[in-house]
Coordinates of C-alpha atoms and ligand atoms in Angstrom, one line a residue:
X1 CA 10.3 2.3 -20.3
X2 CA 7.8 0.9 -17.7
X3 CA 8.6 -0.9 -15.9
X4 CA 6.9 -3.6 -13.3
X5 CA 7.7 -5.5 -10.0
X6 CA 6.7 -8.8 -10.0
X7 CA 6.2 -10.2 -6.4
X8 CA 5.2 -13.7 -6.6
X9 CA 5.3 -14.4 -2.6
X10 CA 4.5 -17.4 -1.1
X11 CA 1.7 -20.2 -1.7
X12 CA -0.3 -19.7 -4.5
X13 CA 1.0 -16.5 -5.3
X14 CA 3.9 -19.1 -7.4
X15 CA 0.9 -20.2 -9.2
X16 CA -1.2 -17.6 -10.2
X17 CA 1.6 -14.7 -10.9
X18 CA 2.8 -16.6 -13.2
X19 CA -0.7 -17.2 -15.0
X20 CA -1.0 -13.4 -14.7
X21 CA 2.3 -12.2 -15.9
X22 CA 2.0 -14.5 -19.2
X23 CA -1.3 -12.5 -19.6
X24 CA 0.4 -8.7 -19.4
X25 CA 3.3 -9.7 -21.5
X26 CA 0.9 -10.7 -24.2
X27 CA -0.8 -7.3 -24.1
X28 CA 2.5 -5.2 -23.4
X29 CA 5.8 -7.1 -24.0
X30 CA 7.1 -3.3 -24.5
X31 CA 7.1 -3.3 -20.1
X32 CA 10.1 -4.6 -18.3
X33 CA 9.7 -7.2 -16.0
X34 CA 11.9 -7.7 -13.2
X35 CA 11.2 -10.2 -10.0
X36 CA 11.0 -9.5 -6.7
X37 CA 11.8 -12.0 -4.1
X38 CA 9.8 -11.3 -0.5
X39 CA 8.0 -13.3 1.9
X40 CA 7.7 -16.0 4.0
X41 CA 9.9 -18.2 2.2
X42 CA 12.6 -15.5 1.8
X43 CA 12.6 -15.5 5.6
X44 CA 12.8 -19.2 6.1
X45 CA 15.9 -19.3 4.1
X46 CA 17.6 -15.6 4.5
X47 CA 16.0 -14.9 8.0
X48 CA 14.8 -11.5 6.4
X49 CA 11.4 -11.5 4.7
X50 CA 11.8 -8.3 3.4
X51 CA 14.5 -6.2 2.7
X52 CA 15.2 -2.2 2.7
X53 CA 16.9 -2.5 -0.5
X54 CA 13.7 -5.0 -1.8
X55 CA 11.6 -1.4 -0.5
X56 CA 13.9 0.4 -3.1
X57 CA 13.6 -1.9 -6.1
X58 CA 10.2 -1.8 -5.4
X59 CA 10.2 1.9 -5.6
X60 CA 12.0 1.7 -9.0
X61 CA 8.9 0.2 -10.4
X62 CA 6.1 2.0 -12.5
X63 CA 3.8 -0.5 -10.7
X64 CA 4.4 -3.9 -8.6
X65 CA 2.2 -6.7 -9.3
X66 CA 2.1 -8.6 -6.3
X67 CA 0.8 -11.9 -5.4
X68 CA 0.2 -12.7 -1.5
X69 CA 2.0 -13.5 1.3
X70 CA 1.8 -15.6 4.1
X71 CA 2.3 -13.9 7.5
X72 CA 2.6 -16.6 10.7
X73 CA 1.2 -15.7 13.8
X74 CA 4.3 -15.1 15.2
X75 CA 5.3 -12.7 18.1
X76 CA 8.3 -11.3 16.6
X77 CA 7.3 -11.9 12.5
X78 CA 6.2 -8.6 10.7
X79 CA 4.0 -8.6 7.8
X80 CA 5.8 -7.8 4.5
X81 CA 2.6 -6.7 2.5
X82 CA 2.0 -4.2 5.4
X83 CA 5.2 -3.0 5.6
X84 CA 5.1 -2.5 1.6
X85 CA 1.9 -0.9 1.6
X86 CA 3.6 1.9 4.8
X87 CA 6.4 2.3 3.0
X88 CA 5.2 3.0 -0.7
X89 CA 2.6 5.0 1.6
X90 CA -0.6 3.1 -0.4
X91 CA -3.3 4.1 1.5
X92 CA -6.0 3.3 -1.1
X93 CA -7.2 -0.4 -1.4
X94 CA -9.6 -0.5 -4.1
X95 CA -11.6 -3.5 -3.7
X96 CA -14.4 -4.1 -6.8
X97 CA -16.7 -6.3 -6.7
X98 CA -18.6 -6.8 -9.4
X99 CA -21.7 -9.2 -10.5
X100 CA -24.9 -9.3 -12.5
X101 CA -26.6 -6.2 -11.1
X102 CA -24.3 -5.1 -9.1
X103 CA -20.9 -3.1 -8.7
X104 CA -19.1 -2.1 -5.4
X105 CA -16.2 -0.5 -5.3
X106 CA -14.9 -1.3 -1.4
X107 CA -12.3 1.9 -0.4
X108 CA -10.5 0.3 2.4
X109 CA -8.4 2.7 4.4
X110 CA -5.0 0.3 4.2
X111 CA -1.8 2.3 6.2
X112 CA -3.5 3.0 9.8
X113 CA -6.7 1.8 11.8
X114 CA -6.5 -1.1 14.1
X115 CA -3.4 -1.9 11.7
X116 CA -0.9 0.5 13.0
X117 CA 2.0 -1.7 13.7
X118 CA 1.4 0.5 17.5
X119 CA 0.9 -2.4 19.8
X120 CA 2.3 -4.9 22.4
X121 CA 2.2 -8.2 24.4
X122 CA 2.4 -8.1 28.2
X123 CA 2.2 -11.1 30.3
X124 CA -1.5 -10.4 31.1
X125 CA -2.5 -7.9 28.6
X126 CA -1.9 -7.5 24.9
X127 CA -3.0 -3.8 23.0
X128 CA -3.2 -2.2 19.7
X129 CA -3.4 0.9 19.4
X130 CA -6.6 1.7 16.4
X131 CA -5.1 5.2 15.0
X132 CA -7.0 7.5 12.7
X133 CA -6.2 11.0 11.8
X134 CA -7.7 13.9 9.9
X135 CA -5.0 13.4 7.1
X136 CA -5.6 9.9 6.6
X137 CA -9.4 10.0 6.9
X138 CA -9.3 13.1 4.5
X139 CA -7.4 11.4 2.0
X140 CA -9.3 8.0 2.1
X141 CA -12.7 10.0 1.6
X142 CA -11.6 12.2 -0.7
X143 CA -10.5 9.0 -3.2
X144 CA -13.9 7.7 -2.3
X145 CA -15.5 10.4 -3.6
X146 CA -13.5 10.9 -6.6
X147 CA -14.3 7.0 -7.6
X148 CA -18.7 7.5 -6.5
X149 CA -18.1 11.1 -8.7
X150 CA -17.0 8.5 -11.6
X151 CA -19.5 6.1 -11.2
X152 CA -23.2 5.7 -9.8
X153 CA -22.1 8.9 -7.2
X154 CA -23.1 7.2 -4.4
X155 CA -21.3 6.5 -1.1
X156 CA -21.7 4.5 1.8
X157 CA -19.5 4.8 5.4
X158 CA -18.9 1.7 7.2
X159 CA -17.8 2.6 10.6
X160 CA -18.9 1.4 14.5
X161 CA -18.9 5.1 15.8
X162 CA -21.6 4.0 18.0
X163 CA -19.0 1.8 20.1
X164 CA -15.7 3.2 18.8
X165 CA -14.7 7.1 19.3
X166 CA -12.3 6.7 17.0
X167 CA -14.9 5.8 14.1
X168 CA -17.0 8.5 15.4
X169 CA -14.0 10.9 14.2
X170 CA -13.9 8.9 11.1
X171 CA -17.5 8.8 10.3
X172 CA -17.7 13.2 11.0
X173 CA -14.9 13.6 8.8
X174 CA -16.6 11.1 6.1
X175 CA -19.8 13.3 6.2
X176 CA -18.2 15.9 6.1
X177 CA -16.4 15.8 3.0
X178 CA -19.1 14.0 1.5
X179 CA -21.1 17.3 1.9
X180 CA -19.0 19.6 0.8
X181 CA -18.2 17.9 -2.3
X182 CA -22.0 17.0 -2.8
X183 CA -22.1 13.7 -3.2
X184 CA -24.9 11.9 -2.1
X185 CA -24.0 9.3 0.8
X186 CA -25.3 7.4 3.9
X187 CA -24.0 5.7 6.7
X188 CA -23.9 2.4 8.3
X189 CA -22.6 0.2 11.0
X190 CA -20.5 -2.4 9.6
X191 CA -22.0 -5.3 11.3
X192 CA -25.6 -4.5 9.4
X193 CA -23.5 -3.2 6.7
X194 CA -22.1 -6.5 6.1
X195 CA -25.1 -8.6 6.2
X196 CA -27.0 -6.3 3.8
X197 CA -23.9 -5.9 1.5
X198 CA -25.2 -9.4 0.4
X199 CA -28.9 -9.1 1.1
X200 CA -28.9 -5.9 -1.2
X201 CA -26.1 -5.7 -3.2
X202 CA -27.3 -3.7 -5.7
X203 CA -27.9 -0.5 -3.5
X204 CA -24.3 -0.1 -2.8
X205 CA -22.0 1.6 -5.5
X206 CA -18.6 3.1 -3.4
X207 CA -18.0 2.3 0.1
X208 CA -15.5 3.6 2.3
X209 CA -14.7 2.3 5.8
X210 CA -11.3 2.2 8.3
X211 CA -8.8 -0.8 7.3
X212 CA -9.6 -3.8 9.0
X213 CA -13.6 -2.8 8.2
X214 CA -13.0 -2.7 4.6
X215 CA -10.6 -6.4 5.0
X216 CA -13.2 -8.2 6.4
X217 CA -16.0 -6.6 4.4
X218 CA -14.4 -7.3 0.8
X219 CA -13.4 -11.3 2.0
X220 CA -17.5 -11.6 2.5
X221 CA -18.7 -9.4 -0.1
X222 CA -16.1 -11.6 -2.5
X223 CA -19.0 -15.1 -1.5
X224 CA -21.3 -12.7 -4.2
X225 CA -19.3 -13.4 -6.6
X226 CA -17.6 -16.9 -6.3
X227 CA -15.5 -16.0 -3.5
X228 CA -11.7 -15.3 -2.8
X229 CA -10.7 -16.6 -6.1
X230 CA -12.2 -13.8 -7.8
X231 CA -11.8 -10.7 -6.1
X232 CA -8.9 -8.3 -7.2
X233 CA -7.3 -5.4 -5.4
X234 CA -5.3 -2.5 -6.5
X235 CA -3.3 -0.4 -3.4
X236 CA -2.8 3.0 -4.9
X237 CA -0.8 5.9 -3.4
X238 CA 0.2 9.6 -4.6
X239 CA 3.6 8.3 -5.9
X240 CA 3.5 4.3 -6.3
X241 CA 0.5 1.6 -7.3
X242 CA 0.3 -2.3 -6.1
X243 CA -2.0 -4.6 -7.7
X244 CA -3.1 -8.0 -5.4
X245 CA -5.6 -10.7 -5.5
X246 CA -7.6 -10.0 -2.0
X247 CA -6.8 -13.7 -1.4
X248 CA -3.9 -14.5 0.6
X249 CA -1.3 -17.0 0.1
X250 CA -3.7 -20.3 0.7
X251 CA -1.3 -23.0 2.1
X252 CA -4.3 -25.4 2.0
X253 CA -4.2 -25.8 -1.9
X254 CA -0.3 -24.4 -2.5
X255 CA 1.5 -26.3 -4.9
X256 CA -1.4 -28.6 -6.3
X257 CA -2.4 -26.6 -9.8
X258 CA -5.6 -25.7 -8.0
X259 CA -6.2 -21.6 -7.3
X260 CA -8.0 -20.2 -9.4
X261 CA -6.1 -17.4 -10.9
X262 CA -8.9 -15.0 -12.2
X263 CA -8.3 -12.9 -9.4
X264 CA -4.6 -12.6 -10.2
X265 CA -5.7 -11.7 -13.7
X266 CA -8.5 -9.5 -12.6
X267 CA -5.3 -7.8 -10.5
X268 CA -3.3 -7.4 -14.0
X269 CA -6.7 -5.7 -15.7
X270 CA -6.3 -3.3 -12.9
X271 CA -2.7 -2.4 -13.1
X272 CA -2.7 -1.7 -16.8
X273 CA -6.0 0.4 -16.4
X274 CA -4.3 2.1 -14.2
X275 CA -1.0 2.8 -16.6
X276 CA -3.5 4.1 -19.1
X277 CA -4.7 1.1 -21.3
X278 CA -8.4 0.4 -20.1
X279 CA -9.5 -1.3 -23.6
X280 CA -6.1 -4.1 -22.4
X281 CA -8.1 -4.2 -18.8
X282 CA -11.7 -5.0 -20.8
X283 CA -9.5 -7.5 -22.9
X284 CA -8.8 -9.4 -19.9
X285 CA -12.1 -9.6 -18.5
X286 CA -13.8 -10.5 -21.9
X287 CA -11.2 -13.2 -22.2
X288 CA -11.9 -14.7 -18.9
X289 CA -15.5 -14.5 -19.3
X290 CA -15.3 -16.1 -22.7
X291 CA -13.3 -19.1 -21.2
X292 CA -16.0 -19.5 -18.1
X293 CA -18.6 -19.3 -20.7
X294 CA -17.0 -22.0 -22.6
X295 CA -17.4 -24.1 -19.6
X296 CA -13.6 -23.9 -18.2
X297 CA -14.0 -23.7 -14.6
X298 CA -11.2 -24.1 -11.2
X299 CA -12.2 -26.4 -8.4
X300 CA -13.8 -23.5 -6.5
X301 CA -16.3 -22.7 -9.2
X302 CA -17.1 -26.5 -9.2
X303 CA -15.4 -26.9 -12.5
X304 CA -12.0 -29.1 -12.8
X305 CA -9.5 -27.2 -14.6
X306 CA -6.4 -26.5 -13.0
X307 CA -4.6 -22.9 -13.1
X308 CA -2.3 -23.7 -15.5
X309 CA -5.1 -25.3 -17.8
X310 CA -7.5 -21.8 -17.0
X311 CA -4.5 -19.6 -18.0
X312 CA -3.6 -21.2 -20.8
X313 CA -7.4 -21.0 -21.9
X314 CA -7.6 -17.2 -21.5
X315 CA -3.9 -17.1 -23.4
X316 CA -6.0 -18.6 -26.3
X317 CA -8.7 -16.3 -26.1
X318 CA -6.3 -13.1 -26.1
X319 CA -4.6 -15.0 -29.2
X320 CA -7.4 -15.1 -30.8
X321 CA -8.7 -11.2 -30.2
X322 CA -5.8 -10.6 -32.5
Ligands
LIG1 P1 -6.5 -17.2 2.1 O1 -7.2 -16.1 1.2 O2 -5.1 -17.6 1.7 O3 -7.4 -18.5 1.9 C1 -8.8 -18.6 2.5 C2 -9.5 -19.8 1.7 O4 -9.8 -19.4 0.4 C3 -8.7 -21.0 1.7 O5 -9.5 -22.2 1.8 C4 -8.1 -21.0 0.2 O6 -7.9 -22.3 -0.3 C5 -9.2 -20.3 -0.5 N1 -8.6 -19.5 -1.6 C6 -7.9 -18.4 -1.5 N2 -7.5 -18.0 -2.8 C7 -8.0 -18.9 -3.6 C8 -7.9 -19.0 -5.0 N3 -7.2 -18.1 -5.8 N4 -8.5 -20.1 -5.6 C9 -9.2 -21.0 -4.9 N5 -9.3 -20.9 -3.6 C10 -8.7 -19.9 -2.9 O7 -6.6 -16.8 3.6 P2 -6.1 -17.5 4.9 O8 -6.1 -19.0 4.8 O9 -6.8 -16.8 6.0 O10 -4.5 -17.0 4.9 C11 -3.4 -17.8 4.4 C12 -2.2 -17.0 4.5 O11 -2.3 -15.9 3.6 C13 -1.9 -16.4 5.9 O12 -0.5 -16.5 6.2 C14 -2.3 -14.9 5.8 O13 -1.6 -14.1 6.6 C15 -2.0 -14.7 4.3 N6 -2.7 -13.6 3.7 C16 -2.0 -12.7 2.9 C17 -2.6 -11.7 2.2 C18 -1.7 -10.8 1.3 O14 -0.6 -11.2 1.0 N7 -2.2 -9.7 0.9 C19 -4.0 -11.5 2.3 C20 -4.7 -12.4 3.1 C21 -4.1 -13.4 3.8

């Protein structure tokens, strides 16, 4: 049987799972669905956020569906999603981003780079330590290519190798595979790559870039498209598969019916692509543009439905497909 995690998380991760979940069981109440508790709120009331044996469960899963976490900018605190993301070793974070006339697929590097977990605060001096290596470069690239092979077979390298050594290693290795395979690809720094990510979004097709590069890059490519509300995520790895919105767990609108869960939903078209039913994936994307079509819009897109209300819409849509 298949079986999923569900990781609701903290914040509005209680709101739009749930939106999200109702959708998959619709389309495959054959899966098993068993909850995972991690998070902020875990910690707050276990002093553990995440445990070893919530690693294992996770591990039992055929895929985790996950909704976000919040991570406070404390000394001692460690982030569970990137602890889950070392541990299930998921070093791909697919990141579309789709509109009219465009389609980027972002291929964020997502278990080393600047987030290495290496690092320490001194009385006058705090480091982290920015690691790449060949093996996670090769790896990274490699799924790149594979996706630009499937699609427009084009691929663009974010890096800063002209400040950063590290990104000059990156960006070799990048080229490098990108040759041999024979794909057709071109470079960039990802300052200017951000800017004309949204000047000219229609020239970009796959692009690959070191972890915090491809974070930052997806949360502003995500204002072409209606912004964080929007944007799904799936963090896949040779053994295990995790499927996020990009947003995080947004305290400022927790608890008040207001996220917009299409990127939650977006998410859940992801994960059952990924476990081999891409007509239920274009079911769930037809359903949510038929209920934005229809005029049934969250907050962010200026409408004033709430995420219950825009779930339940896209429910009715899905009834209806029969
Ligand atoms: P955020 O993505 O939570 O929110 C940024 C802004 O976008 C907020 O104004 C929020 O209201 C809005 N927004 C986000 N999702 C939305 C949605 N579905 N509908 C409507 N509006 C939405 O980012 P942040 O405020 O920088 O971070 C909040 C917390 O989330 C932090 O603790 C951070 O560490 C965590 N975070 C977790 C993840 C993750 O679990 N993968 C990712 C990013 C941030």
């Amino acid at each position: 049987m298949t079986r999923i995690a569900v990781v609701e998380g903290d914040g509005i991760g209680h709101e739009v799972i749930p939106v999200a979940q109702k959708v998959l069981a619709v389309l495959h109440p054959e899966y098993e669905y068993f909850p995972v508790e991690v998070g902020y709120g875990r910690w707050e009331q276990t002093g553990c956020p995440c445990a070893d044996r919530d690693i294992a469960e996770l591990k039992t899963a055929d895929a985790v569906l996950f909704g976000a976490v919040t991570t406070p900018p404390m000394k001692d605190y460690q982030s569970v999603i990137l602890r889950i993301r070392k541990a299930l070793d998921l070093y791909a974070n697919l990141r579309p981003v789709k509109g009219d006339g465009f389609d980027i697929m972002i291929v964020r590097e997502n278990t080393e780079g600047l987030y290495s977990g290496i690092e320490e605060i001194g009385p006058d001096r705090a480091t982290t330590l920015r690691v790449v290596t060949r093996a996670g470069t090769e790896r990274i690239v490699r799924a790149a290519i594979r996706l630009a092979q499937q699609r427009q077979g084009k691929l663009t390298i974010g890096h800063k190798a002209n400040v950063l050594k590290s990104d000059v290693f990156f960006r070799d290795i990048c080229m490098a595979e990108a040759k041999k395979a024979g794909v057709s690809y071109n470079e960039k720094f990802i300052d200017a790559l951000g800017l004309d990510v949204l000047q000219h979004p229609q020239a970009y097709d796959v692009i690959v870039t070191t972890n915090i590069f491809g974070d930052i890059l997806s949360d502003v490519a995500s204002y072409l498209v209606g912004g964080l509300g929007l944007v799904p995520s799936a963090n896949i790895g040779d053994r295990y598969a995790l499927f996020e919105p990009v947003h995080g767990s947004a305290p400022d609108i927790a608890g008040k019916n207001r996220a917009n869960p299409i990127a939650a939903l977006r998410s859940a078209a992801m994960l059952v692509s990924h476990l081999g039913d891409p007509d239920g994936a274009v079911r769930i994307e037809s359903a949510i543009q038929q209920v934005l079509a229809s005029g049934t819009r969250t907050r962010d897109l200026g409408g004033s439905a709430g995420t219950r209300e825009f779930g339940d819409a896209v429910l009715r849509v899905l009834g209806t497909q029969g």
